Short mmCIF file of C-alpha atoms and ligand atoms in Angstrom, two decimals:
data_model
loop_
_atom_site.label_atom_id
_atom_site.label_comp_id
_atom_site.label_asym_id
_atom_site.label_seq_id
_atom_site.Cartn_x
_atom_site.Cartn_y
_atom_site.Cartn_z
CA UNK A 1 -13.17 15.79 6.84
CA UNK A 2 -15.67 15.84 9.66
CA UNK A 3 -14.34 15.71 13.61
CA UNK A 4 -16.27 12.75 13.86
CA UNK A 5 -13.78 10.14 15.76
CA UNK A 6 -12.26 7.26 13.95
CA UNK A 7 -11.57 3.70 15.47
CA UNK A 8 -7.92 2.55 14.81
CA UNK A 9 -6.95 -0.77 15.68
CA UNK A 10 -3.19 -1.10 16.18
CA UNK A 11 -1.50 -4.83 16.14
CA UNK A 12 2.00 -4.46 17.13
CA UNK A 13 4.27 -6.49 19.65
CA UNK A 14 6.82 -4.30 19.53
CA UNK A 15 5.85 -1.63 22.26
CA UNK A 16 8.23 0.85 21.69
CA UNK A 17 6.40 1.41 18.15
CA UNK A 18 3.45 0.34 18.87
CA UNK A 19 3.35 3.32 21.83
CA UNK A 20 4.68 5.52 19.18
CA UNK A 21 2.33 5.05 16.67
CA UNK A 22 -0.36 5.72 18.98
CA UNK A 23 1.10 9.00 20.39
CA UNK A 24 0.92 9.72 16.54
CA UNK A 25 -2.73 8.46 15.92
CA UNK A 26 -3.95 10.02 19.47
CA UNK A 27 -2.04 13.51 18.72
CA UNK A 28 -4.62 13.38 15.76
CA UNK A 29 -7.75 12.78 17.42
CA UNK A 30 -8.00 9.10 16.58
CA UNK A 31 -9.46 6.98 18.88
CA UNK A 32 -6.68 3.58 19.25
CA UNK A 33 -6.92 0.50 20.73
CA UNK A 34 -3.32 -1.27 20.81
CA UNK A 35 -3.05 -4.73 21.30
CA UNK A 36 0.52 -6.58 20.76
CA UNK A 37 -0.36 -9.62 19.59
CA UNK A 38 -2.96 -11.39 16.97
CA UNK A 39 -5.08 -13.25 19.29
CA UNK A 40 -6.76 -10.40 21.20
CA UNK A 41 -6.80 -8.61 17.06
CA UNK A 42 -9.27 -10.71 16.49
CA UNK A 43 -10.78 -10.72 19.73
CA UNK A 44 -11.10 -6.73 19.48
CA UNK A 45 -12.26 -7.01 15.86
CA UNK A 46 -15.21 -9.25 16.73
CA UNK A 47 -16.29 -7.02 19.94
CA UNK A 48 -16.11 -3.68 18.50
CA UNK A 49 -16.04 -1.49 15.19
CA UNK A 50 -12.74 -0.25 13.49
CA UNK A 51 -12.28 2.48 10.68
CA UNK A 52 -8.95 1.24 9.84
CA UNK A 53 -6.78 -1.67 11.02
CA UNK A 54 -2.77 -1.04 10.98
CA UNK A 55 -1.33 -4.87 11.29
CA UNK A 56 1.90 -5.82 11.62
CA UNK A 57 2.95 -9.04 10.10
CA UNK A 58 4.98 -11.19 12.28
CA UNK A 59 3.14 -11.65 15.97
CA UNK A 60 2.87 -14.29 18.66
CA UNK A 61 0.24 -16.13 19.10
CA UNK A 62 -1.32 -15.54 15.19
CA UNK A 63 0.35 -14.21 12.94
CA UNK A 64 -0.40 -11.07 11.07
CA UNK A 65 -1.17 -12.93 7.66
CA UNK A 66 -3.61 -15.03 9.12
CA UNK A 67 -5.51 -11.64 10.92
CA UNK A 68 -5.34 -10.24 7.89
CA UNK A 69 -7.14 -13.18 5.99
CA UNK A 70 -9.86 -13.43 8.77
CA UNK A 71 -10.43 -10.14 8.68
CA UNK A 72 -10.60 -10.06 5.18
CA UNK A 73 -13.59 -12.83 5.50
CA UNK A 74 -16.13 -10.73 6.82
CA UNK A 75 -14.51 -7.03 6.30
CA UNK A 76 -13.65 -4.47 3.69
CA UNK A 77 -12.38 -2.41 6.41
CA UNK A 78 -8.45 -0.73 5.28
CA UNK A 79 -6.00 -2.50 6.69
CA UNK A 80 -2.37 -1.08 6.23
CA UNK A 81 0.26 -3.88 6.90
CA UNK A 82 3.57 -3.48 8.75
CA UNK A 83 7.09 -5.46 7.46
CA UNK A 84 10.07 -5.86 7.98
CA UNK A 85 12.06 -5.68 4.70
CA UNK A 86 12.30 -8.77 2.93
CA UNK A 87 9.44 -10.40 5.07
CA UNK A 88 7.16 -11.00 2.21
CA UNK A 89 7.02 -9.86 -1.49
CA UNK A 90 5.12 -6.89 -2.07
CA UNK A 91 2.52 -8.21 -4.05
CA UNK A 92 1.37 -10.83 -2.15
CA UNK A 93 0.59 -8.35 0.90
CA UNK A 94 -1.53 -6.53 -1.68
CA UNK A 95 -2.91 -9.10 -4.06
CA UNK A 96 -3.26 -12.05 -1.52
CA UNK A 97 -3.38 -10.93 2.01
CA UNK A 98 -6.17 -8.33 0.97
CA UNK A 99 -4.38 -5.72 3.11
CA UNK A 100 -5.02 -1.93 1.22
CA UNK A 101 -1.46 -0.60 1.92
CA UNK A 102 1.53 -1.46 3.71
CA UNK A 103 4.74 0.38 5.07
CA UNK A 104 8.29 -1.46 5.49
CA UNK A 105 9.96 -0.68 8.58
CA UNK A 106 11.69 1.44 9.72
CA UNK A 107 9.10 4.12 8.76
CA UNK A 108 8.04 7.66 10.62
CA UNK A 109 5.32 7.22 12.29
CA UNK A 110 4.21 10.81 10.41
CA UNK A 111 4.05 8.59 7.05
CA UNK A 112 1.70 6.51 8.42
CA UNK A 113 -0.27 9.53 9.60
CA UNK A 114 -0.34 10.19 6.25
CA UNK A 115 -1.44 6.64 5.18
CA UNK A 116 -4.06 5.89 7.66
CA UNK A 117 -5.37 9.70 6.52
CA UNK A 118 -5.65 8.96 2.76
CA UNK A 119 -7.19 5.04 3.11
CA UNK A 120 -9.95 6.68 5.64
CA UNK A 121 -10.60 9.35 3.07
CA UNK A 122 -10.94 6.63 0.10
CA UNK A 123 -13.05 4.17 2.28
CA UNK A 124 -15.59 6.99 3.03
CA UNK A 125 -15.10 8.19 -0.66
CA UNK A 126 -16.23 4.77 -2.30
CA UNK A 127 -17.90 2.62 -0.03
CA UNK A 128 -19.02 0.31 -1.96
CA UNK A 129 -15.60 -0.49 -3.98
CA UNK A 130 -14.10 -3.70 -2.82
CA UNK A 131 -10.14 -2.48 -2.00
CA UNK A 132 -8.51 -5.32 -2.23
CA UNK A 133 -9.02 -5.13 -6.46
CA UNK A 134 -7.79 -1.96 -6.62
CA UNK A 135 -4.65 -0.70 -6.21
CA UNK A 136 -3.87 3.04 -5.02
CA UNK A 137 -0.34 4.80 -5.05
CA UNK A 138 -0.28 8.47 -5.50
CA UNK A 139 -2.82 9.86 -8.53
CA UNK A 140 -2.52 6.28 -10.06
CA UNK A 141 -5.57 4.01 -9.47
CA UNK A 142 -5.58 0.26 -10.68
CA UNK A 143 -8.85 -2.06 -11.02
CA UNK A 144 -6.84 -5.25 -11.35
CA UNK A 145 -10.14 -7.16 -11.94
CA UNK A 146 -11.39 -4.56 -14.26
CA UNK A 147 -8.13 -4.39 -15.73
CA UNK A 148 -8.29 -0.68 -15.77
CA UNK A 149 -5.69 1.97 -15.03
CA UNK A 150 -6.11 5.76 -14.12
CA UNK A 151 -3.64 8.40 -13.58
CA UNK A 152 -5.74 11.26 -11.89
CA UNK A 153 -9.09 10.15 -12.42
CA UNK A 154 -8.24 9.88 -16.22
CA UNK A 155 -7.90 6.42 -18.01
CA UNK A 156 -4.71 5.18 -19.46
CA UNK A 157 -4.67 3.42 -22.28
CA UNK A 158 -2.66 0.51 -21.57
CA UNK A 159 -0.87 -2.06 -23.37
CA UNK A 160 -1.15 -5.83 -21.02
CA UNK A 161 2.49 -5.56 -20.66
CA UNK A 162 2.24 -1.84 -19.20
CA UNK A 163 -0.74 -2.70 -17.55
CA UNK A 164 1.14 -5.64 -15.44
CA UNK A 165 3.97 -2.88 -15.06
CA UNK A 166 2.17 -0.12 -13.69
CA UNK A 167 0.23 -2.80 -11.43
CA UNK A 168 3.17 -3.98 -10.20
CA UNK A 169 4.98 -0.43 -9.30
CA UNK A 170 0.95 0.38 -7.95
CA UNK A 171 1.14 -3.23 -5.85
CA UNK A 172 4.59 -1.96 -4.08
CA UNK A 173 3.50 2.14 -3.39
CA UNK A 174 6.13 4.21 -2.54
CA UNK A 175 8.70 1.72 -2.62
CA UNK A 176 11.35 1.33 -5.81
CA UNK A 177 10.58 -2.17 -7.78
CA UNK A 178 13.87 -3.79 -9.61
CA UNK A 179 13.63 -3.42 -12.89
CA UNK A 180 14.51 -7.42 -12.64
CA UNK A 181 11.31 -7.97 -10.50
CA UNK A 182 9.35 -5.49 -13.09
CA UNK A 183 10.64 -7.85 -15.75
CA UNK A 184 9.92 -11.13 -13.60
CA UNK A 185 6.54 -9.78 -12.74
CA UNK A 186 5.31 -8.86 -15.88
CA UNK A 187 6.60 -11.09 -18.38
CA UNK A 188 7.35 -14.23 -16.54
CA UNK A 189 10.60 -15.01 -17.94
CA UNK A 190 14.40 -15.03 -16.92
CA UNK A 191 16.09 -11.33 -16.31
CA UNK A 192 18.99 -10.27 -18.85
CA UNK A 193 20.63 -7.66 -20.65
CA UNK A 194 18.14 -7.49 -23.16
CA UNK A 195 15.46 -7.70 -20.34
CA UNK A 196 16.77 -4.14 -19.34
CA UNK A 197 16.13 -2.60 -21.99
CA UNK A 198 12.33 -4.05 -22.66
CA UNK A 199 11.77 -2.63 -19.32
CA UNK A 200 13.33 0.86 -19.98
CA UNK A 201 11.63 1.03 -23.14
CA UNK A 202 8.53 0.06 -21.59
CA UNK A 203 8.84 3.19 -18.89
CA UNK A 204 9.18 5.30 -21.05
CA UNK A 205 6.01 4.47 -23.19
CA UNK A 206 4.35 4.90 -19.86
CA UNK A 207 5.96 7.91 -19.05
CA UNK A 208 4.76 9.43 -22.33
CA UNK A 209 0.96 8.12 -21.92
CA UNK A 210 0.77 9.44 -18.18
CA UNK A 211 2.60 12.96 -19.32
CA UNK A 212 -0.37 13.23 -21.96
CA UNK A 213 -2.61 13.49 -18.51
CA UNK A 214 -0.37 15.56 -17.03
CA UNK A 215 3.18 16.66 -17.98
CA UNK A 216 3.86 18.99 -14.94
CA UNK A 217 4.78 15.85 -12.85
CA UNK A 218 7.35 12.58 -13.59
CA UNK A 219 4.84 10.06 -11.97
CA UNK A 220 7.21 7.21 -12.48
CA UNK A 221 10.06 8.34 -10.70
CA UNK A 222 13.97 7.00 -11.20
CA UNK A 223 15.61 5.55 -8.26
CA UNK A 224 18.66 5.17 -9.05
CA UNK A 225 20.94 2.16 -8.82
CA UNK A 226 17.18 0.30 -7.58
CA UNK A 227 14.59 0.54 -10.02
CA UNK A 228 11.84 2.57 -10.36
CA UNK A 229 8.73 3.64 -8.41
CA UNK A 230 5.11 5.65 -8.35
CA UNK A 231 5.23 9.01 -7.05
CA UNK A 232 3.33 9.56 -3.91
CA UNK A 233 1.08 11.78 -4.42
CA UNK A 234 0.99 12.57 -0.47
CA UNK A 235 4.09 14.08 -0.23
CA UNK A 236 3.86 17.26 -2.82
CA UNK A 237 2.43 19.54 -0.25
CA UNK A 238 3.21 18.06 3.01
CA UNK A 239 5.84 18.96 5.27
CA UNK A 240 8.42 16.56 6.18
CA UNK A 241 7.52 12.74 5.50
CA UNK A 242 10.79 10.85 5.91
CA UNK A 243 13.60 10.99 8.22
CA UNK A 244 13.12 9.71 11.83
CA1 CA B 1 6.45 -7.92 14.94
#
């Protein structure tokens, strides 16, 4: 990466995370212009150029969802989204809001770090790419127009069902999806015992395609008692991550 400066607008009302996230962003040498609410978002958006926007979803005056969609009219600038859990299914921030990536609070403001350092790296990587088709978590990459699915650069051969799967655990990065809501999600029909097990088996057929790319990692990890989830491929190397 280049020491060129990076414009980061922040939208958050809350000021005791918005002035933490910003310590966070500065203490990296991005350049961050915090405004708590959605009216002066846009108003900042329109006046000046932004690398990245981080956008919290529920704010006075407009609210996050409806940034997000203006922004989304002219721009194909990342936009990471900030919830609250339970605000809004995962795949709608994804699939219908157009935002890139989002993070459910609480989080540590080093994991966003971490986000707002991987979606600058991918928007300078493929330009051209419209994000809001294609889903990133860890070394999985999903072209949900193309209907195409890669585990680390390689291509998966996917059944539709797996496809919706993996698209689904892709749509909700780094956060464990139900294996009802998997179920829900991908086949459209009511959640039972036998449900369970069409899901587990389903994993596991997965499992076994994305191991024939690479066997040294489980990239659909077990949480247990929740469901399952991708693997973030941030984390491997870097220190720390959660906590705080
Ligand atoms: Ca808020």
């Amino acid at each position: 990466m280049t020491n060129e400066t990076r414009r980061i607008l922040l939208v958050e009302d809350e000021k005791a995370i918005r002035d933490a996230v910003t310590a966070y962003l500065e203490r990296e040498n991005y350049w961050v212009t915090a405004v708590g609410d959605g009216q002066d978002a846009l108003e900042e958006f329109q006046k000046h150029h932004f690398d990245l926007v981080i956008l919290d979803l529920m704010l006075p005056r407009v609210p996050g969802e409806r940034v997000c969609r203006v922004i989304r009219d002219t721009s194909d600038v990342p936009i990471i989204m900030l919830t609250a859990k339970g605000e809004v299914e995962d795949r709608i921030i994804g699939l219908e809001l157009g935002a890139d990536d989002y993070l459910v609070k609480p989080f540590s403001p080093r994991e966003l770090v971490a986000r707002v350092k991987a979606r600058l790296r991918r928007a300078r990587a493929g330009a051209a790419a419209p994000s809001s088709d294609v889903l990133h978590a860890g070394a999985v990459e999903v072209d949900l127009r193309a209907h195409k699915a890669t585990l680390l650069g390689e291509p998966l051969q996917l059944t539709p069902k797996e496809f919706a799967i993996l698209s689904i655990l892709a749509a909700s990065a780094g956060s464990p999806v139900s294996a009802r809501d998997l179920f829900e999600g991908a086949w459209g029909e009511r959640y039972d015992d036998a449900a369970a097990n069409t899901v587990m088996v389903h994993i596991r057929h997965l499992r076994q395609k994305m191991a024939a790319i690479d066997s040294s990692a489980q990239f659909i990890e077990t949480a247990w008692g929740v469901g399952y989830k991708l693997r973030d491929g941030l984390g491997a190397g870097a220190p720390g991550g959660h906590g705080a």
